[in-house]
Coordinates of C-alpha atoms and ligand atoms in Angstrom, one line a residue:
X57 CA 0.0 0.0 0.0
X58 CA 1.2 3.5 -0.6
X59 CA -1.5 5.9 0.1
X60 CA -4.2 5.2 2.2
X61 CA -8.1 6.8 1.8
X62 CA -9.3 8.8 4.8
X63 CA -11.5 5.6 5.6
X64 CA -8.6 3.5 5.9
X65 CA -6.6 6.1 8.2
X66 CA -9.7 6.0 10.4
X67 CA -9.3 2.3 10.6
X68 CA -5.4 2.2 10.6
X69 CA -5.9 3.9 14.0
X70 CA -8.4 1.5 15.9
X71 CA -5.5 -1.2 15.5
X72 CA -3.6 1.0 17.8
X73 CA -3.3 -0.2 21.3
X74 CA -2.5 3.5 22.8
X75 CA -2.7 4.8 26.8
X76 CA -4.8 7.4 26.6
X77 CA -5.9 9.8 29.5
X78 CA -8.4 12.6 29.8
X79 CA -10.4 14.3 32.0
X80 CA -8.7 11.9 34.7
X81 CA -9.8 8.4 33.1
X82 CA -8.3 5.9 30.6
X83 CA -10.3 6.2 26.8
X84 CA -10.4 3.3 25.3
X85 CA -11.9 4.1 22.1
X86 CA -9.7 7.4 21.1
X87 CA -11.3 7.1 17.3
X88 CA -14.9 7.8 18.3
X89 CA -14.4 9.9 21.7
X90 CA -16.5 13.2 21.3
X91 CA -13.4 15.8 22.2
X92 CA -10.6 14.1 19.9
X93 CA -12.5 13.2 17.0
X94 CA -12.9 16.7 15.6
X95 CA -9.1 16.0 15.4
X96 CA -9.3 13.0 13.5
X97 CA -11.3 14.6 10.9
X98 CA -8.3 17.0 10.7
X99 CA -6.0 14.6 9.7
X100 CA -8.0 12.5 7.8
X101 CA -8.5 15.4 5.2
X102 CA -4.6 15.2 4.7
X103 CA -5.6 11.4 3.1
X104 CA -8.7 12.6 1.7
X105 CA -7.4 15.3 -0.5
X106 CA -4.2 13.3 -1.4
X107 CA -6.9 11.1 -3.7
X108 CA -8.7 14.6 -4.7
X109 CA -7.9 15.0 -8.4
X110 CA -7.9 19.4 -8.0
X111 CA -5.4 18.6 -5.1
X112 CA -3.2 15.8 -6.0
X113 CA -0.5 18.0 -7.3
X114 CA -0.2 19.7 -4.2
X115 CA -0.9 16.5 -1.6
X116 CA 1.1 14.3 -3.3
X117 CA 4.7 13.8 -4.6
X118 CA 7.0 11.0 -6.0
X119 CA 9.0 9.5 -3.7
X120 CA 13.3 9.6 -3.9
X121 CA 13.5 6.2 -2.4
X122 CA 10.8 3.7 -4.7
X123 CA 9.7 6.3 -7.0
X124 CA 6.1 5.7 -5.8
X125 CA 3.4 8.5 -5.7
X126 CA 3.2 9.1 -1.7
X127 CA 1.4 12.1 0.5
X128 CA 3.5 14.9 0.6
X129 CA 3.6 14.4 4.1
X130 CA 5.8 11.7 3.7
X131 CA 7.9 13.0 1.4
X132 CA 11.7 14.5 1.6
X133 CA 12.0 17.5 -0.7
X134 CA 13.7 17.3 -3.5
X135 CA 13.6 20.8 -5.1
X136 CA 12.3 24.2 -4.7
X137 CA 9.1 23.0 -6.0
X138 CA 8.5 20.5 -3.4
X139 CA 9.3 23.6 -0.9
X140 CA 6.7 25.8 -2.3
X141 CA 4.3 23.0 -2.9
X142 CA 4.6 22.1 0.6
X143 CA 3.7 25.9 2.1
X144 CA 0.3 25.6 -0.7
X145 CA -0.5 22.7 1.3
X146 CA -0.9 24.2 4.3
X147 CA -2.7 26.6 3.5
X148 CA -5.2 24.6 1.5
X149 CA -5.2 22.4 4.5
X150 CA -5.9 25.4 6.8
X151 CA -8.8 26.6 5.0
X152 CA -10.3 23.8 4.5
X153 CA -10.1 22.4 7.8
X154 CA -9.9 26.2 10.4
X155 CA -7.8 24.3 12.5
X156 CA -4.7 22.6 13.2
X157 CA -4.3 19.3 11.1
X158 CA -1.5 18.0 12.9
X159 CA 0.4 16.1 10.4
X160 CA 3.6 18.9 9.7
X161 CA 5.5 18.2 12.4
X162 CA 6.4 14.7 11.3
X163 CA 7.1 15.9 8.1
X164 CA 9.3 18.3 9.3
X165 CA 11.0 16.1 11.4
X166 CA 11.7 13.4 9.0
X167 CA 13.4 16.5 6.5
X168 CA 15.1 17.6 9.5
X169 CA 16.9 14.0 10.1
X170 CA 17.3 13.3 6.6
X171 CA 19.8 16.2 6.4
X172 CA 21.2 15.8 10.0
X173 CA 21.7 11.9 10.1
X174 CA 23.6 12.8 6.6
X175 CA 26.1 15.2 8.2
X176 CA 26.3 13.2 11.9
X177 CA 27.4 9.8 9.2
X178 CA 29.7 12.1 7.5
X179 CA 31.9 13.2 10.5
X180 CA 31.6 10.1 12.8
X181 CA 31.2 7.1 9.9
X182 CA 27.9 5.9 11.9
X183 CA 25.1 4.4 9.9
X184 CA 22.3 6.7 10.6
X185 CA 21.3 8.0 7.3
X186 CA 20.9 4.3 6.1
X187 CA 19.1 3.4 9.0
X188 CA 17.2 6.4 8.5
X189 CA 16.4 6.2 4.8
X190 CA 14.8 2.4 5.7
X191 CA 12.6 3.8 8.3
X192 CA 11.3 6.6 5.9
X193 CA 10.7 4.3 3.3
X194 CA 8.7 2.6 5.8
X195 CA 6.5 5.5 6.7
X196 CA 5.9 6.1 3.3
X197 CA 5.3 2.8 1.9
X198 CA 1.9 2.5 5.0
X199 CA 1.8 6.6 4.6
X200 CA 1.9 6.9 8.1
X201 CA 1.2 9.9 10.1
X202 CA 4.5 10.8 12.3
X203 CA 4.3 13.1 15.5
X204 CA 7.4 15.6 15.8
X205 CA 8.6 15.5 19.2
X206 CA 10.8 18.1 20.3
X207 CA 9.5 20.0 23.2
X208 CA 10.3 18.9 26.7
X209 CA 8.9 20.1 29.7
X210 CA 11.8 21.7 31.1
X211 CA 11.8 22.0 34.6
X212 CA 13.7 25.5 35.6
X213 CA 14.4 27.1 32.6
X214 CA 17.6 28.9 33.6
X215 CA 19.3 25.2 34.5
X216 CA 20.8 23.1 31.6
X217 CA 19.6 19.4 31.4
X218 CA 22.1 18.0 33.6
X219 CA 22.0 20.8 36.3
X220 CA 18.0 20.0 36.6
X221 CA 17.1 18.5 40.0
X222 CA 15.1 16.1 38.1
X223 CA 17.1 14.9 35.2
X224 CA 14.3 13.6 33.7
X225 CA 12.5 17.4 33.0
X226 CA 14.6 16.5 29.3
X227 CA 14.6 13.3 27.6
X228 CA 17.0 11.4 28.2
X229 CA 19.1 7.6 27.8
X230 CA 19.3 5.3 31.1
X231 CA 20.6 2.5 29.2
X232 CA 22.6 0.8 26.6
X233 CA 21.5 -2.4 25.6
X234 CA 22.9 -4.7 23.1
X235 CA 19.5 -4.6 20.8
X236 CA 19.0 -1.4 21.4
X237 CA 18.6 1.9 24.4
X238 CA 16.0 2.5 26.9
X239 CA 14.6 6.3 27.4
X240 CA 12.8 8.2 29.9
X241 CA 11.2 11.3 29.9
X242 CA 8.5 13.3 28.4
X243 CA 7.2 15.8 25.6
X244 CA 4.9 18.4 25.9
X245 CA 2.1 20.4 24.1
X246 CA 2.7 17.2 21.4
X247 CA 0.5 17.8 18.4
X248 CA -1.9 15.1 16.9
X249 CA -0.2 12.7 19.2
X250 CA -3.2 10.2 19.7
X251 CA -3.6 10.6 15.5
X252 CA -0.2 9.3 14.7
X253 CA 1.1 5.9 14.0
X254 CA 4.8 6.8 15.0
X255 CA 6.9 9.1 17.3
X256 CA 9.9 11.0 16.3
X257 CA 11.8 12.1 19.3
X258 CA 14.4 14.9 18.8
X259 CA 16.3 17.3 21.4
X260 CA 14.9 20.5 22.4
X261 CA 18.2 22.6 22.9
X262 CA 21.5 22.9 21.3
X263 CA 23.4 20.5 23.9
X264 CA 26.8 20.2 25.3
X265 CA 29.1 17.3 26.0
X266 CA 27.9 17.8 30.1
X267 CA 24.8 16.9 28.1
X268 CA 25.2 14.6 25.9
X269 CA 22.6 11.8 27.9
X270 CA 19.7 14.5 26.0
X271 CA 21.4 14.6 22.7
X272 CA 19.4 11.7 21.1
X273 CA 16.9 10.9 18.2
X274 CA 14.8 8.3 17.6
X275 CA 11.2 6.8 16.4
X276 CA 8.9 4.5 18.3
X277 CA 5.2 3.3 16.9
X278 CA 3.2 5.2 19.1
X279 CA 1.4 2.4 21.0
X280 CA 5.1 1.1 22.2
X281 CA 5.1 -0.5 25.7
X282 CA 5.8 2.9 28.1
X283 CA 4.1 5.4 26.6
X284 CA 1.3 7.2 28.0
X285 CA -0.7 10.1 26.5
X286 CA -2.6 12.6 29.1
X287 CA -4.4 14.8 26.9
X288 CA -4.8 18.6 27.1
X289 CA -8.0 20.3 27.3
X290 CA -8.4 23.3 25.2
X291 CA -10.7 26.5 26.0
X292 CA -14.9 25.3 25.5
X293 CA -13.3 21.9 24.9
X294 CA -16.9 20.1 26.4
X295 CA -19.1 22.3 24.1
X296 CA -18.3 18.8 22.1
X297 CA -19.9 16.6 24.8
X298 CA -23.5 18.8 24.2
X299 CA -24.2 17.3 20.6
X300 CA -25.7 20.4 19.3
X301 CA -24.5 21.7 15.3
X302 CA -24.0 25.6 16.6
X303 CA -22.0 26.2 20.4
X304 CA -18.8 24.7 19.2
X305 CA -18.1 26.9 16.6
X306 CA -16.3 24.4 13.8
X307 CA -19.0 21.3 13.3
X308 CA -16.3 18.9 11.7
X309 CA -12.9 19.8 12.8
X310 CA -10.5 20.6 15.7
X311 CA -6.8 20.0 17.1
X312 CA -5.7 18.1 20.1
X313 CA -2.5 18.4 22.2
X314 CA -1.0 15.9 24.8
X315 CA 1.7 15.5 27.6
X316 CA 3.7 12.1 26.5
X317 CA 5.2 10.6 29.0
X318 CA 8.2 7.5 28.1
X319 CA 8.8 5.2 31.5
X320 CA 11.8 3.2 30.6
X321 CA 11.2 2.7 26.6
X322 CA 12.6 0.2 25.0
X323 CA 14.2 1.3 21.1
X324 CA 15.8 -0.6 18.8
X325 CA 18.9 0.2 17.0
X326 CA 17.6 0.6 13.8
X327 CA 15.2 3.2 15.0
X328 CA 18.1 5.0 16.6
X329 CA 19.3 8.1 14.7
X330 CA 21.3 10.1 16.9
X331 CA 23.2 8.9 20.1
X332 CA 25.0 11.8 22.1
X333 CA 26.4 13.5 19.0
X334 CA 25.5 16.3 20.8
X335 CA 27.4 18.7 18.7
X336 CA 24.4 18.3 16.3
X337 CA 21.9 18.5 18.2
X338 CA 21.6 22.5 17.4
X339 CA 21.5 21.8 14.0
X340 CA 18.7 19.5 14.4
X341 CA 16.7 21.6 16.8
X342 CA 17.0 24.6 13.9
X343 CA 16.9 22.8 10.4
X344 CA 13.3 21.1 12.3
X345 CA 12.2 24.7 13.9
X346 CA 13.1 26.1 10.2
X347 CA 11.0 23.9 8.5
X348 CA 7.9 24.1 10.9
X349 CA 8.3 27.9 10.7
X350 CA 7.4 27.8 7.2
X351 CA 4.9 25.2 7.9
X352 CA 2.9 27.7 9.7
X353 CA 1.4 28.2 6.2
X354 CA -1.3 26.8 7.8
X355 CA -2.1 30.0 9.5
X356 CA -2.9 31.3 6.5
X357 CA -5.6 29.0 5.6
X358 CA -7.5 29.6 8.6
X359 CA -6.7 33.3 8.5
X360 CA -8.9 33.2 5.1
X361 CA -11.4 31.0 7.6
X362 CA -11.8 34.0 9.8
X363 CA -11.7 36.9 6.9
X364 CA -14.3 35.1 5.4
X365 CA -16.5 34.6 8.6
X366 CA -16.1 38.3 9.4
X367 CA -17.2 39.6 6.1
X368 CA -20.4 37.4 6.4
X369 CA -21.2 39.1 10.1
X370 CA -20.9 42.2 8.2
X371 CA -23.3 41.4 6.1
X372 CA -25.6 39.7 7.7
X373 CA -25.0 42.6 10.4
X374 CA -25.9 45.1 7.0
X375 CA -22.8 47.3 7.5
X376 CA -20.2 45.7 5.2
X377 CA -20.6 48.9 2.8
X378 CA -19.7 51.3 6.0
X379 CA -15.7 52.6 4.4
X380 CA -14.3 51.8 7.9
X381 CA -15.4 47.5 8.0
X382 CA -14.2 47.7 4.4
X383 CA -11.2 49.0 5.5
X384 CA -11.1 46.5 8.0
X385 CA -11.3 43.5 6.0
X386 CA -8.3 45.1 3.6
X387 CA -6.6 45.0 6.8
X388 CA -7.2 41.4 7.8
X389 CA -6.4 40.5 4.0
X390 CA -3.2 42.6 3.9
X391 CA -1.8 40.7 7.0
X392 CA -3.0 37.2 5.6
X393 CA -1.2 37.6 2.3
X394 CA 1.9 39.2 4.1
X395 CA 2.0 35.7 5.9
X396 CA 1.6 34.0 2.8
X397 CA 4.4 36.1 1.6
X398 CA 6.9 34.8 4.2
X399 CA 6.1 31.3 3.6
X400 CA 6.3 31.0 -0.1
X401 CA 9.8 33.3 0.3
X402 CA 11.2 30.7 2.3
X403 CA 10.5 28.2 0.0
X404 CA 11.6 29.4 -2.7
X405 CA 14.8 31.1 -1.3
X406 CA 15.6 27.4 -0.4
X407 CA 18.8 25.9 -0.9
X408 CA 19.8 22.4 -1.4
X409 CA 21.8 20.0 1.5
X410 CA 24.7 17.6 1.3
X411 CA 22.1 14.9 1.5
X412 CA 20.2 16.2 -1.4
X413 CA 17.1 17.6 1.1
X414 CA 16.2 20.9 0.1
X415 CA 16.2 23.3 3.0
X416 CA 13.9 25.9 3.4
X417 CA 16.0 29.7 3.6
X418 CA 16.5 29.7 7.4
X419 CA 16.3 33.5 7.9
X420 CA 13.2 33.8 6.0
X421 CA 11.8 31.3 8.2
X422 CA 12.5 32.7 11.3
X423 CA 10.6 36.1 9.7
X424 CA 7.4 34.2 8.6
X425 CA 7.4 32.6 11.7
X426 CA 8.0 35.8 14.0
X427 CA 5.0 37.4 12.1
X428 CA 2.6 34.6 12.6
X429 CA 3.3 35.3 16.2
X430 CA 1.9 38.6 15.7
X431 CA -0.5 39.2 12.6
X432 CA -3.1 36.3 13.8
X433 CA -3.8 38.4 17.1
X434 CA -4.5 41.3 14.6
X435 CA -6.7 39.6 12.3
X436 CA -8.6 37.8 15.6
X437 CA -9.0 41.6 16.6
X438 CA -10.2 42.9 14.0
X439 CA -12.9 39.8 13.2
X440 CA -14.3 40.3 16.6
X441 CA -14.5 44.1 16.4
X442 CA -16.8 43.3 13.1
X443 CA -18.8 40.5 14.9
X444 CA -19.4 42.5 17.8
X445 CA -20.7 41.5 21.1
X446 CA -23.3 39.0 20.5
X447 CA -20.1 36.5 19.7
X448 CA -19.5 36.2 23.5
X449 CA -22.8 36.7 24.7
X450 CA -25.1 34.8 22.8
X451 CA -27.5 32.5 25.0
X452 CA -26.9 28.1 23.9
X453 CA -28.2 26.7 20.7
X454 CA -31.1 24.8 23.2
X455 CA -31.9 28.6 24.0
X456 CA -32.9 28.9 20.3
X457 CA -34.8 25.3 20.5
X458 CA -36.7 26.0 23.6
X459 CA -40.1 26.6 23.5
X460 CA -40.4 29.6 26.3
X461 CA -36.9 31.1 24.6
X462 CA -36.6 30.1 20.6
X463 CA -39.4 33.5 19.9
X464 CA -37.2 36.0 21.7
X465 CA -33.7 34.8 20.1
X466 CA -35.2 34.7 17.0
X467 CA -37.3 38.2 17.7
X468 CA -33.8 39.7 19.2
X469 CA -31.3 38.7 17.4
X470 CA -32.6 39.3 14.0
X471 CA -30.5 41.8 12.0
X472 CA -30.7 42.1 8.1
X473 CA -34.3 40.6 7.1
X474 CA -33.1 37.9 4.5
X475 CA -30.7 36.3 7.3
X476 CA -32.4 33.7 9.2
X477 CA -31.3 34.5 12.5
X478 CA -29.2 30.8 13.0
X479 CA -27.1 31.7 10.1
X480 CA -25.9 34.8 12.6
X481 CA -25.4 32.7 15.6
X482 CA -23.5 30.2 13.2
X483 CA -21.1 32.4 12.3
X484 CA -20.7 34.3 15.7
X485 CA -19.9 31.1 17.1
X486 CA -17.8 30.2 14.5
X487 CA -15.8 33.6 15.1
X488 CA -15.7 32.7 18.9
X489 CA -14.4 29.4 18.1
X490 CA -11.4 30.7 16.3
X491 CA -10.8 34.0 18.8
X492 CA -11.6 32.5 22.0
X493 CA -12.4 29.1 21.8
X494 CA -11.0 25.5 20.9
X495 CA -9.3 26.9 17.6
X496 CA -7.9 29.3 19.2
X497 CA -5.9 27.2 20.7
X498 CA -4.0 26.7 17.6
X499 CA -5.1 29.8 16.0
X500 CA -3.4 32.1 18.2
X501 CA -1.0 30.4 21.3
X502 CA -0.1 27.9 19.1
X503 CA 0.8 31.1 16.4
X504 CA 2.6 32.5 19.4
X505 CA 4.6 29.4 20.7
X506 CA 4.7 26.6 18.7
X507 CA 7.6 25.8 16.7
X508 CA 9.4 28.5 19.2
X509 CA 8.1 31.3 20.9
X510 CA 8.9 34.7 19.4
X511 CA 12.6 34.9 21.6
X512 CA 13.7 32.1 19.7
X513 CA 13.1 33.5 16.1
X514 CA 14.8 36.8 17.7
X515 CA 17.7 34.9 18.4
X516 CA 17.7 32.9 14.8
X517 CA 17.3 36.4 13.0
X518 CA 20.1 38.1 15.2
X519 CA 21.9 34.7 13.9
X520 CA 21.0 34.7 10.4
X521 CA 21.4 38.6 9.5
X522 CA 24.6 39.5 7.1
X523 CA 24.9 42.7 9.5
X524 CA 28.5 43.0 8.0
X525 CA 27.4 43.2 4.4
X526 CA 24.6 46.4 5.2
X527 CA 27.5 48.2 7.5
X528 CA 29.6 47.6 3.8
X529 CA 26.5 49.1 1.5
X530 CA 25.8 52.2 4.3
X531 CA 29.7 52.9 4.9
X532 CA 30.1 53.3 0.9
X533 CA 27.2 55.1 0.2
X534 CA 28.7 58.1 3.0
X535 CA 31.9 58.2 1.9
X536 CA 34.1 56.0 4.8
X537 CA 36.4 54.2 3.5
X538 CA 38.0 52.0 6.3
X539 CA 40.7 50.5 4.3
Ligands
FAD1192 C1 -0.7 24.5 20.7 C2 0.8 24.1 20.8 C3 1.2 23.0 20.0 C4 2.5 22.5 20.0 N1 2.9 21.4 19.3 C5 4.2 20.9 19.5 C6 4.5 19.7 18.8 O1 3.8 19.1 18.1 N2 5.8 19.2 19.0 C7 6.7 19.9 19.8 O2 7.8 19.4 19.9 N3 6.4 21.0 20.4 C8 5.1 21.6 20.3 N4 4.8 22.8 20.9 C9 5.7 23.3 21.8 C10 6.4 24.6 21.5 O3 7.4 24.5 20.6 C11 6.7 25.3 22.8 O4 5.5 25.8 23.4 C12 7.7 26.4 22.7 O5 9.0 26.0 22.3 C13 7.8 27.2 24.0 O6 8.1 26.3 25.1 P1 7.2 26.4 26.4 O7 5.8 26.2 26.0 O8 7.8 25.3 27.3 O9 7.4 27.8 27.0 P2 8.5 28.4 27.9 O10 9.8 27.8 27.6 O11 8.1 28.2 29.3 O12 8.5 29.9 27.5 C14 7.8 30.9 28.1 C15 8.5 32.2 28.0 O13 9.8 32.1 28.7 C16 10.9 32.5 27.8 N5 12.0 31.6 28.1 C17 12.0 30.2 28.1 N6 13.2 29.8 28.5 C18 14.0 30.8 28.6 C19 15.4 31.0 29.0 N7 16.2 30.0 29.2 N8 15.9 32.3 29.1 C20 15.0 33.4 28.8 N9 13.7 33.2 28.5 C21 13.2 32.0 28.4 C22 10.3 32.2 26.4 O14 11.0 33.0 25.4 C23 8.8 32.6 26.6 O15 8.7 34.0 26.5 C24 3.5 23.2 20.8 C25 3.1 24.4 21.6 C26 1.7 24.8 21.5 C27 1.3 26.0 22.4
SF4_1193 S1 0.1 24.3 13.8 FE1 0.1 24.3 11.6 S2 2.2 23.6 11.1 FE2 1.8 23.0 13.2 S3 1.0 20.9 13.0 FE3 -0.7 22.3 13.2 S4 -1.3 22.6 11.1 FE4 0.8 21.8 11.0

């Protein structure tokens, strides 16, 4: 099998034998649980629109390995193309979806290795690109979907790993076996985690040799023995559990995050691909942070999610010809396309690795990135200024089905005369959704910390910047000549 139909995805996942946690209890059924499922659907369309003939250049690509057609998300790009095609993915994927569809990070994790295993081969003479390049053909022969683990939880910030009175605040190896290493630890915040066949564990900080017990990379099917997922709850998360079609906003779709904790994990060698080479470990942690920068393309998609719900509570308001809500839907617009700008100039500034991976431009990244922190609050802004108050304090949808209630809501909350009155509360709650509730999540914290929080795209910038070759242009232009 190479790709698999959304309906076989679905199924591919009830064979999984994952230790699930919410709201205090084991699940046992993750597919069909009311909160997660929204974020099934999410991924799912990755597989659905992979088979979509007005999508299939953009979902799929030909694999380097068996030449096979494969999902994108699978694949390692192999050209400037691939990079562009890749940040039109996520923003298809965004709008069709308004929410996070969890299958990137993988993707950028695999890139990530396939360049880093490369270089780590090059200087030791260890085998983990081979071992690596078996694995991926692996993932992409069942087209599985991979969640990129990189974030640990931490502990004191101001302590390195070793220095942390619990050493296991960062993943870590406790033992060497001859089949393999065990692992303990955890990630945080992991994206799509209960959605994902596999686990790709990578280091969260550049390391030194103090640290070289956290410098390690590896994959594990995510129902291996040890692993336990406690899932996060997001803001109106149990509007799910009341089985209406109007309080939770988005009727189809949603994200999902979860602590992962590894007891004593058992790997195998040939899922191994680093093993205190902690000299790359900053190279991993920024050609992965590079490539989900640009990934945040996504953003973008549910940007024109949001546009698109505010123009519509303008009109069905009556005051989208008023200049100053046209103005303010240029503005939203503006800062979308701006976003879509640093994506697709990453891409295509790209650059090509030893390995033959093309790498997104890293500085470029970093910008996109450090914008999506920013712009998505001033889209959400604007949308709710346009939607007004009613988003946050419109009575329940079984306000609008009661008997003693339904006359008034539909009395009060009428607005322009052709617009049944649940159209507005549809789209107010949609609006909420993305501002304030479940999407928001991923909409705007997620836009603020994930893949980095703004310091650490500072940093990259401050990193990237040819500050020399501007002092060289402004020094000529004035006349100093320095030599
Ligand atoms: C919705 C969501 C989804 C995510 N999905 C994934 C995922 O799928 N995979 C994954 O690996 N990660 C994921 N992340 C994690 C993300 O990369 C982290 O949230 C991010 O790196 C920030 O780490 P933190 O949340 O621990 O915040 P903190 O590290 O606690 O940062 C909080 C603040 O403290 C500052 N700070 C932190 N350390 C220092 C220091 N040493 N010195 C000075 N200032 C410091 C930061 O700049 C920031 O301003 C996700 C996060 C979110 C919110
Ligand atoms: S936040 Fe965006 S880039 Fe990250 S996993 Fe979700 S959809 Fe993909």
């Amino acid at each position: 099998m190479t790709m698999m139909t959304a309906g076989q995805y679905e199924e591919s996942l009830r064979r999984l034998n994952l230790v699930v946690y919410m709201f205090g209890k084991r699940i046992e059924n993750v597919v069909d649980d009311p909160i997660i499922r929204p974020s099934m659907n999410a991924v799912a369309k990755t597989y659905e629109l992979a088979h979509h003939p007005e999508h299939e250049d953009i979902m799929t690509a030909t694999s380097h390995i068996t030449g096979n057609t494969i999902n994108r998300f699978t694949h390692i790009h192999q050209s400037i193309e691939d990079l562009v095609k890749k940040s039109k993915m996520g923003r298809l994927l965004g709008r069709e979806t308004g929410c996070c569809f969890q299958r990137c990070v993988g993707m950028d994790a695999l890139n990530a290795l396939s360049i880093v295993t490369f270089d780590i081969d090059a200087k030791h003479g260890t085998e983990y690109y081979t071992r690596f390049v078996k694995y991926l053909e692996y993932v992409q022969e069942n087209d599985f979907t991979v969640d990129g683990a990189m974030t640990d939880p931490k502990g004191d910030r101001s302590l390195p790993p070793h220095k942390q009175p619990d050493p296991d605040q960062f993943m870590h190896v406790v033992e060497e076996k001859k089949d393999g290493i065990v692992v303990r630890g955890a990630k945080a915040h992991q994206t799509g985690a209960v959605n994902s066949h596999e686990i790709i564990i990578m280091p969260t900080l550049s390391m030194r040799e103090e640290d070289k017990d956290y410098a390690i990379s590896f994959a594990l099917p995510s129902d291996a023995e040890g692993i336990t997922y406690i899932m996060g709850r997001q803001s109106c998360d149990t509007r799910k559990l009341e089985g209406g079609t109007m309080d939770q906003g988005n009727l189809l779709f949603g994200g999902h995050e979860a602590l992962v904790v590894f007891d004593d994990v058992f790997v195998p060698w040939d899922r191994v691909f680093m093993l205190k080479e902690y000299e790359f470990s900053r190279q991993l942690v920024e050609q992965f942070a590079a490539y989900h920068r640009q990934s945040y393309a996504c953003k973008v998609g549910v940007g024109d999610v949001l546009i698109g719900a505010a123009q519509t509570a303008a009109e069905y308001n009556g005051v989208e010809k008023a200049s100053h809500i046209r103005d303010k839907i240029v503005e939203m617009n503006h800062l979308n396309e701006t976003l879509y700008c640093g994506c697709i100039a990453c891409a295509s500034e790209g650059h090509k690795e030893p390995s033959g991976t093309y790498c997104v431009n890293i500085l470029l990244a970093n910008v996109h990135k450090h914008n999506v922190t920013r712009f998505p609050y001033e889209i959400s802004r604007l949308a709710q200024d346009i939607a007004g108050g009613l988003m946050v304090t419109l009575p329940s949808e079984k306000d609008l089905q009661s008997p003693e209630t339904a006359k008034w809501l539909k009395k009060y909350f009428k607005a322009h005369r052709d617009i049944p009155t649940e159209h507005r509360m549809h789209i107010l709650r949609l609006i909420e959704n993305l501002t304030l509730g479940t999407a928001a999540t991923s909409y705007l914290t997620e836009s603020m910390h994930g893949a980095g929080s703004p310091q650490a795209q500072r940093i990259m910038i401050s990193r990237r910047i040819n500050m020399q070759e501007k002092q060289r242009a402004a020094k000529k232009l004035c006349g100093i000549d320095e030599t």
